[in-house]
Amino acid sequence: MLKKFDKKDEESGGGSNPFQHLEKSAVLQEARVFNETPISPRKCAHILTKILYLINQGEHLGTTEATEAFFAMTKLFQSNDPTLRRMCYLTIKEMSCIAEDVIIVTSSLTKDMTGKEDNYRGPAVRALCQITDSTMLQAIERYMKQAIVDKVPSVSSSALVSSLHLLKCSFDVVKRWVNEAQEAASSDNIMVQYHALGLLYHVRRNDRLAVNKMISKFTRHGLKSPFAYCLMIRVASKQLEEDGSRDSPLFDFIESCLRNKHEMVVYEAASAIVNLPGCSAKELAPAVSVLQLFCSSPKAALRYAAVRTLNKVAMKHPSAVTACNLDLENLVTDSNRSIATLAITTLLKTGSESSIDRLMKQISSFMSEISDEFKVVVVQAISALCQKYPRKHAVLMNFLFSMLREEGGFEYKRAIVDCIISIIEENSESKETGLSHLCEFIEDCEFTVLATRILHLLGQEGPKTNNPSKYIRFIYNRVVLEHEEVRAGAVSALAKFGAQNEEMLPSILVLLKRCVMDDDNEVRDRATFYLNVLEQKQKALNAGYILNGLTVSIPGLERALQQYTLEPSEKPFDLKSVPLATTPMAEQRTEGTPVVAVKQPEKVAATRQEIFQEQLAAVPEFRGLGPLFKSSPEPVALTESETEYVIRCTKHTFTDHIVFQFDCTNTLNDQTLENVTVQMEPTEAYEVLCYVPARSLPYNQPGTCYTLVALPKEDPIAVACTFSCMMKFTVKDCDPTTGEADDEGYEDEYVLEDLEVTVADHIQKVMKLNFEAAWDEVGDEFEKEETFTLSTIKTLEEAVGNIVKFLGMHPCERSDKVPDNKNTHTLLLAGVFRGGYDILVRSRLLLLDTVTMQVTARSSEELPVDIILASVG
Amino acid sequence: MGLLDRLSGLLGLKKKEVHVLCLGLDNSGKTTIINKLKPSNAQSQDVVPTIGFSIEKFRSSSLSFTVFDMSGQGRYRNLWEHYYKEGQAIIFVIDSSDRLRMVVAKEELDTLLNHPDIKHRRIPILFFANKMDLRDAVTSVKVSQLLCLENIKDKPWHICASDAIKGEGLQEGVDWLQDQIQAVKT
Ligand SMILES: Nc1nc2c(ncn2[C@@H]2O[C@H](COP(=O)(O)OP(=O)(O)O)[C@@H](O)[C@H]2O)c(=O)[nH]1
Ligand SMILES: [Mg+2]
């Protein structure tokens, strides 16, 4: 492996890397030597190394030059030099996707894989599988089958692992090799057995029954290979997780592995058990005692594995982990700092409030010695502690602040900032201290992302504090000292102070005026824009343009604007025609998960709707529906699992229509379905306009059909509706092995589950950072209010959860979090109704014996308000 | 063999190496011929269709041959040219019983002869009119007429009737090739 270069190497001129200054064109020129005879193996191997180095450094080779080099390389097969030949195999693999006609080496490789030189055989198999596409696979099938059962372990393993790779694009061919794989699975060689089981599992992974059978068969006879045991444990625990039941031979198998003679297997079993969801204390006990034993092992790797596993499950099974407290205490002083860190953070997560101070002190004694990765683990533990012991936040905050001041990489600093922000959000009394420490941090912060994030937070929270003016200095310093991205963030933060605080407005205007002269376009534009808005001194403008930003999707806006410029029209551009941004996941944090562990898949969510939009736009029947308003977040299954056909539905809402997209898979290998539609029968006045069939559904190849309906016009309030669904199609029987279908087919039908359309399908979540401002902006022209009793609900949390889910709107100002020991609560929800109308809901809840709810809804139109109230009542 | 190799190397008696291309349509018997020319302990038992190419070695009395046995299937024929430059001799094999594809063989031969890497070189070409044992095989004279071999003026060429399975006719061809190559040298 190449050593990673650090700064020092770079500065000293990089003398340590002979390949550093390679030129692609020079290397390819050198490669012409391959055409010369006699061949010099040393020289050629060295040139191949250079080519591989370039490719691995990300150098782009054009098809022509790559192909030329590749064909020159093929001539090196004349030489019998073992090193050169191995380099050729590597080059073939690396260039298989860059050069053309790489199958030219097929016969040369099959010759090597069946030849006498054992050292060539395995690598030749791997190179061969890499260049073989599904059309060529039949030609080498015979050799692959032989290689899988070859008596030389390296050959057999190579063939098995390559088969696993081939499975991805040539499932049906590789499937035919299970008999050989079966034979290899009883090999005495531990690697061969492991690889064979891996292949068998992947061939059968979609067939639960077969997987279960396989586990019981191999475990009954016992396995030689500890790796194979580990694999079987993983497979078994995955099955168990999906079944949700513990009362199964699979669990007994995992349990029995706790007594295996290999430590690796024992650890794997213990780790699998403690990670299973919903394990009882009794089931956990033996696994935990194994981990406990490992905690005092002389082998550092075992201690590390045990304490890492305990650390991960500490929040889920606190009592089981507490049982190991004594052992963990011993590890606090372990000479291996990684082990010590994990031990301390585990104790922090499970320990009592009184031990926090002691442990924090202990850990600060060697904080400077551990790597960032483990520092993040410490931050995670602190974050978890803050949720558990809100009263301790002062101690913990101090610790976080001192960490913030020390050296550290981006991930580490981000974890700290995330943690501080979440503490501020949870505990209002910590807000002021938290904000001032963050202010101090951005005075000297090298990470743009963190600086802008904190500026945003200051803009949002600062104006609501007792002494907002003290933050201005810190923010304005950024405008003077930082580069443009941070300056732009600072300008936005300043504007937010001006929009919420009349006293400060004059001085904010002065500051913004200075920014109007900035060198950077973005900074200047923002300053000019905010200045103009603020000078109007209108609350509604402030709310719409400063406090609550754009809710549309930015790529969507870009596309809509481009479209508008391509087809100029008299009408002004309508912002309502732009699809909305899907709300950032970070805002929907669930309780209990430590903040730092939350990933942010915003991008994925945004692109999903875009993909749908593109697909739907390609269907002629859907022209003229206007922009796609919302796609339901997750497809609903309309069939039970393991039935003949698998149908899942996604709902796409447009201004006046809904398109139902049915993703269908036919799991019968002796049938091809044609002309597939899903017929729908609504309970309300929806009107089915047309069916767009899936032309053909061969075995196991997913296809899509659509049903287009118009929303009720007569009674526009009745939007909640149940549709009964029936799949109609023509069946053609076919030969399971060749897939060839009969010419004649017959009509058939298949009843699907009912499909619901609810209010939530008509509303898109949006986030209003400042709900009150938004509420005022919409105004009370179409306000309606009603009071309901929620007779079946017993707690405020439950009520809040249900309302949020039912209306599909976004809870603002963290109002989805009900404080402890309160019997009243106000939930604030924001959304956009189909057609682009803002809809806001304020719901006051009162808990006596049951929950009473007063719902007030506002919108810029009457219909959305009526629909909301009709749906609740 | 290893020891002999080294010993002869030491004595400076190493045979001259020549680079030969073995071309012709698929199924004409190229691989079978080359296989037969190898020492009997290195021959493979079953001959399978070649995909791409395969490098084989055999010796005659005074030369050591390195043969690029190319695949003759349609989709690989345009890849032959990658190997023309280094070839010092060509063995072109024709299935004498495949009258139907004789025109295809001629076409491929003409393309070969007109290729810039071949056209102006005095490179010897050995033709095997193979599968002469089959009943509907035509004579080597007929093959050379069908391929218009008499038009090849600037390259030494020779045609032999052969039966690759029994090995008949092969030695005659290789002897001719050896003479040609040594003639070039002197
Ligand atoms: N009867 C007969 N069959 C031959 C002769 N030479 C080759 N074959 C057969 O022809 C088929 C194709 O041979 P092969 O060497 O693979 O042809 P290539 O594609 O040109 O390499 C094989 O089945 C051989 O056994 C021959 O001289 N006589
Ligand atoms: Mg062949």
CSV table of N, CA and C in Angstrom, one decimal, chain A residues 355-412:
chain,number,residue,atom,x,y,z
A,355,SER,N,-21.4,10.3,38.9
A,355,SER,CA,-20.1,9.9,38.4
A,355,SER,C,-19.6,10.8,37.3
A,356,ILE,N,-20.5,11.6,36.8
A,356,ILE,CA,-20.1,12.4,35.6
A,356,ILE,C,-18.9,13.3,35.8
A,357,ASP,N,-18.9,14.0,36.9
A,357,ASP,CA,-17.7,14.9,37.1
A,357,ASP,C,-16.4,14.2,37.1
A,358,ARG,N,-16.4,13.0,37.8
A,358,ARG,CA,-15.2,12.3,37.9
A,358,ARG,C,-14.7,11.8,36.6
A,359,LEU,N,-15.7,11.2,35.8
A,359,LEU,CA,-15.3,10.7,34.5
A,359,LEU,C,-14.8,11.7,33.5
A,360,MET,N,-15.5,12.9,33.6
A,360,MET,CA,-15.1,14.0,32.7
A,360,MET,C,-13.7,14.4,33.0
A,361,LYS,N,-13.3,14.4,34.3
A,361,LYS,CA,-12.0,14.8,34.7
A,361,LYS,C,-11.0,13.8,34.1
A,362,GLN,N,-11.3,12.6,34.3
A,362,GLN,CA,-10.5,11.5,33.8
A,362,GLN,C,-10.2,11.6,32.3
A,363,ILE,N,-11.2,11.9,31.6
A,363,ILE,CA,-11.1,11.9,30.2
A,363,ILE,C,-10.3,13.1,29.7
A,364,SER,N,-10.5,14.2,30.5
A,364,SER,CA,-9.8,15.4,30.0
A,364,SER,C,-8.3,15.3,30.2
A,365,SER,N,-7.9,14.3,31.1
A,365,SER,CA,-6.5,14.1,31.3
A,365,SER,C,-5.8,13.6,30.1
A,366,PHE,N,-6.5,12.9,29.2
A,366,PHE,CA,-5.8,12.4,28.0
A,366,PHE,C,-6.5,12.8,26.7
A,367,MET,N,-7.4,13.7,26.7
A,367,MET,CA,-8.1,14.2,25.6
A,367,MET,C,-7.1,14.5,24.4
A,368,SER,N,-6.0,15.1,24.8
A,368,SER,CA,-5.0,15.6,23.8
A,368,SER,C,-4.3,14.4,23.1
A,369,GLU,N,-4.4,13.3,23.7
A,369,GLU,CA,-3.6,12.1,23.2
A,369,GLU,C,-4.4,11.3,22.2
A,370,ILE,N,-5.7,11.5,22.1
A,370,ILE,CA,-6.5,10.6,21.3
A,370,ILE,C,-6.8,11.2,20.0
A,371,SER,N,-7.1,10.4,19.0
A,371,SER,CA,-7.4,10.9,17.6
A,371,SER,C,-8.8,11.5,17.5
A,372,ASP,N,-9.0,12.3,16.5
A,372,ASP,CA,-10.3,13.0,16.3
A,372,ASP,C,-11.4,12.0,16.3
A,373,GLU,N,-11.2,10.9,15.7
A,373,GLU,CA,-12.3,9.9,15.6
A,373,GLU,C,-12.8,9.5,17.0
A,374,PHE,N,-11.9,9.4,18.0
A,374,PHE,CA,-12.4,9.0,19.3
A,374,PHE,C,-12.9,10.2,20.0
A,375,LYS,N,-12.4,11.4,19.7
A,375,LYS,CA,-12.9,12.6,20.3
A,375,LYS,C,-14.4,12.7,19.9
A,376,VAL,N,-14.7,12.4,18.7
A,376,VAL,CA,-16.1,12.4,18.3
A,376,VAL,C,-16.9,11.5,19.1
A,377,VAL,N,-16.4,10.3,19.5
A,377,VAL,CA,-17.1,9.4,20.3
A,377,VAL,C,-17.4,10.0,21.7
A,378,VAL,N,-16.4,10.8,22.2
A,378,VAL,CA,-16.6,11.5,23.5
A,378,VAL,C,-17.7,12.5,23.3
A,379,VAL,N,-17.7,13.2,22.2
A,379,VAL,CA,-18.8,14.2,22.0
A,379,VAL,C,-20.2,13.6,22.0
A,380,GLN,N,-20.2,12.4,21.3
A,380,GLN,CA,-21.5,11.7,21.2
A,380,GLN,C,-22.0,11.3,22.6
A,381,ALA,N,-21.0,10.9,23.4
A,381,ALA,CA,-21.4,10.5,24.8
A,381,ALA,C,-22.0,11.7,25.5
A,382,ILE,N,-21.3,12.8,25.4
A,382,ILE,CA,-21.8,14.0,26.0
A,382,ILE,C,-23.2,14.4,25.6
A,383,SER,N,-23.3,14.3,24.3
A,383,SER,CA,-24.6,14.6,23.7
A,383,SER,C,-25.7,13.7,24.3
A,384,ALA,N,-25.4,12.5,24.4
A,384,ALA,CA,-26.4,11.5,25.0
A,384,ALA,C,-26.7,11.9,26.5
A,385,LEU,N,-25.6,12.3,27.2
A,385,LEU,CA,-25.7,12.6,28.6
A,385,LEU,C,-26.6,13.8,28.8
A,386,CYS,N,-26.5,14.8,27.9
A,386,CYS,CA,-27.3,16.0,28.0
A,386,CYS,C,-28.7,15.7,27.9
A,387,GLN,N,-29.1,14.7,27.1
A,387,GLN,CA,-30.5,14.4,27.0
A,387,GLN,C,-31.0,13.7,28.3
A,388,LYS,N,-30.1,13.0,28.9
A,388,LYS,CA,-30.5,12.2,30.0
A,388,LYS,C,-30.5,13.1,31.3
A,389,TYR,N,-29.5,13.9,31.5
A,389,TYR,CA,-29.4,14.7,32.7
A,389,TYR,C,-29.4,16.2,32.3
A,390,PRO,N,-30.5,16.7,31.9
A,390,PRO,CA,-30.5,18.1,31.5
A,390,PRO,C,-29.9,19.0,32.6
A,391,ARG,N,-29.9,18.6,33.8
A,391,ARG,CA,-29.4,19.5,34.9
A,391,ARG,C,-27.9,19.6,34.8
A,392,LYS,N,-27.3,18.7,34.1
A,392,LYS,CA,-25.8,18.7,34.1
A,392,LYS,C,-25.2,19.5,33.0
A,393,HIS,N,-26.1,20.2,32.2
A,393,HIS,CA,-25.6,20.8,31.0
A,393,HIS,C,-24.5,21.8,31.2
A,394,ALA,N,-24.5,22.4,32.4
A,394,ALA,CA,-23.5,23.5,32.6
A,394,ALA,C,-22.1,22.8,32.6
A,395,VAL,N,-21.9,21.7,33.4
A,395,VAL,CA,-20.6,21.0,33.4
A,395,VAL,C,-20.2,20.6,32.0
A,396,LEU,N,-21.2,20.0,31.3
A,396,LEU,CA,-20.9,19.4,30.0
A,396,LEU,C,-20.6,20.5,29.0
A,397,MET,N,-21.4,21.6,29.1
A,397,MET,CA,-21.1,22.7,28.1
A,397,MET,C,-19.7,23.2,28.3
A,398,ASN,N,-19.3,23.4,29.6
A,398,ASN,CA,-17.9,23.9,29.8
A,398,ASN,C,-16.9,23.0,29.2
A,399,PHE,N,-17.2,21.7,29.3
A,399,PHE,CA,-16.3,20.7,28.7
A,399,PHE,C,-16.2,20.9,27.2
A,400,LEU,N,-17.4,21.0,26.6
A,400,LEU,CA,-17.5,21.2,25.2
A,400,LEU,C,-16.8,22.5,24.7
A,401,PHE,N,-16.9,23.5,25.5
A,401,PHE,CA,-16.3,24.8,25.1
A,401,PHE,C,-14.8,24.6,25.1
A,402,SER,N,-14.2,23.9,26.2
A,402,SER,CA,-12.8,23.8,26.2
A,402,SER,C,-12.3,23.0,25.0
A,403,MET,N,-13.1,22.0,24.6
A,403,MET,CA,-12.8,21.1,23.4
A,403,MET,C,-12.8,22.0,22.2
A,404,LEU,N,-13.8,22.9,22.1
A,404,LEU,CA,-13.9,23.7,21.0
A,404,LEU,C,-12.7,24.6,20.8
A,405,ARG,N,-12.1,25.0,21.9
A,405,ARG,CA,-10.9,25.9,21.8
A,405,ARG,C,-9.7,25.2,21.3
A,406,GLU,N,-9.7,23.8,21.5
A,406,GLU,CA,-8.4,23.1,21.1
A,406,GLU,C,-8.4,22.8,19.6
A,407,GLU,N,-7.2,22.3,19.2
A,407,GLU,CA,-7.0,22.0,17.8
A,407,GLU,C,-7.9,20.8,17.4
A,408,GLY,N,-8.3,20.7,16.2
A,408,GLY,CA,-9.1,19.6,15.8
A,408,GLY,C,-9.6,19.7,14.4
A,409,GLY,N,-10.0,18.6,13.8
A,409,GLY,CA,-10.4,18.6,12.4
A,409,GLY,C,-11.9,19.0,12.3
A,410,PHE,N,-12.4,19.0,11.1
A,410,PHE,CA,-13.7,19.4,10.8
A,410,PHE,C,-14.8,18.6,11.4
A,411,GLU,N,-14.7,17.2,11.3
A,411,GLU,CA,-15.7,16.4,11.8
A,411,GLU,C,-15.9,16.5,13.3
A,412,TYR,N,-14.7,16.7,13.9
A,412,TYR,CA,-14.7,16.8,15.4
A,412,TYR,C,-15.4,18.1,15.8
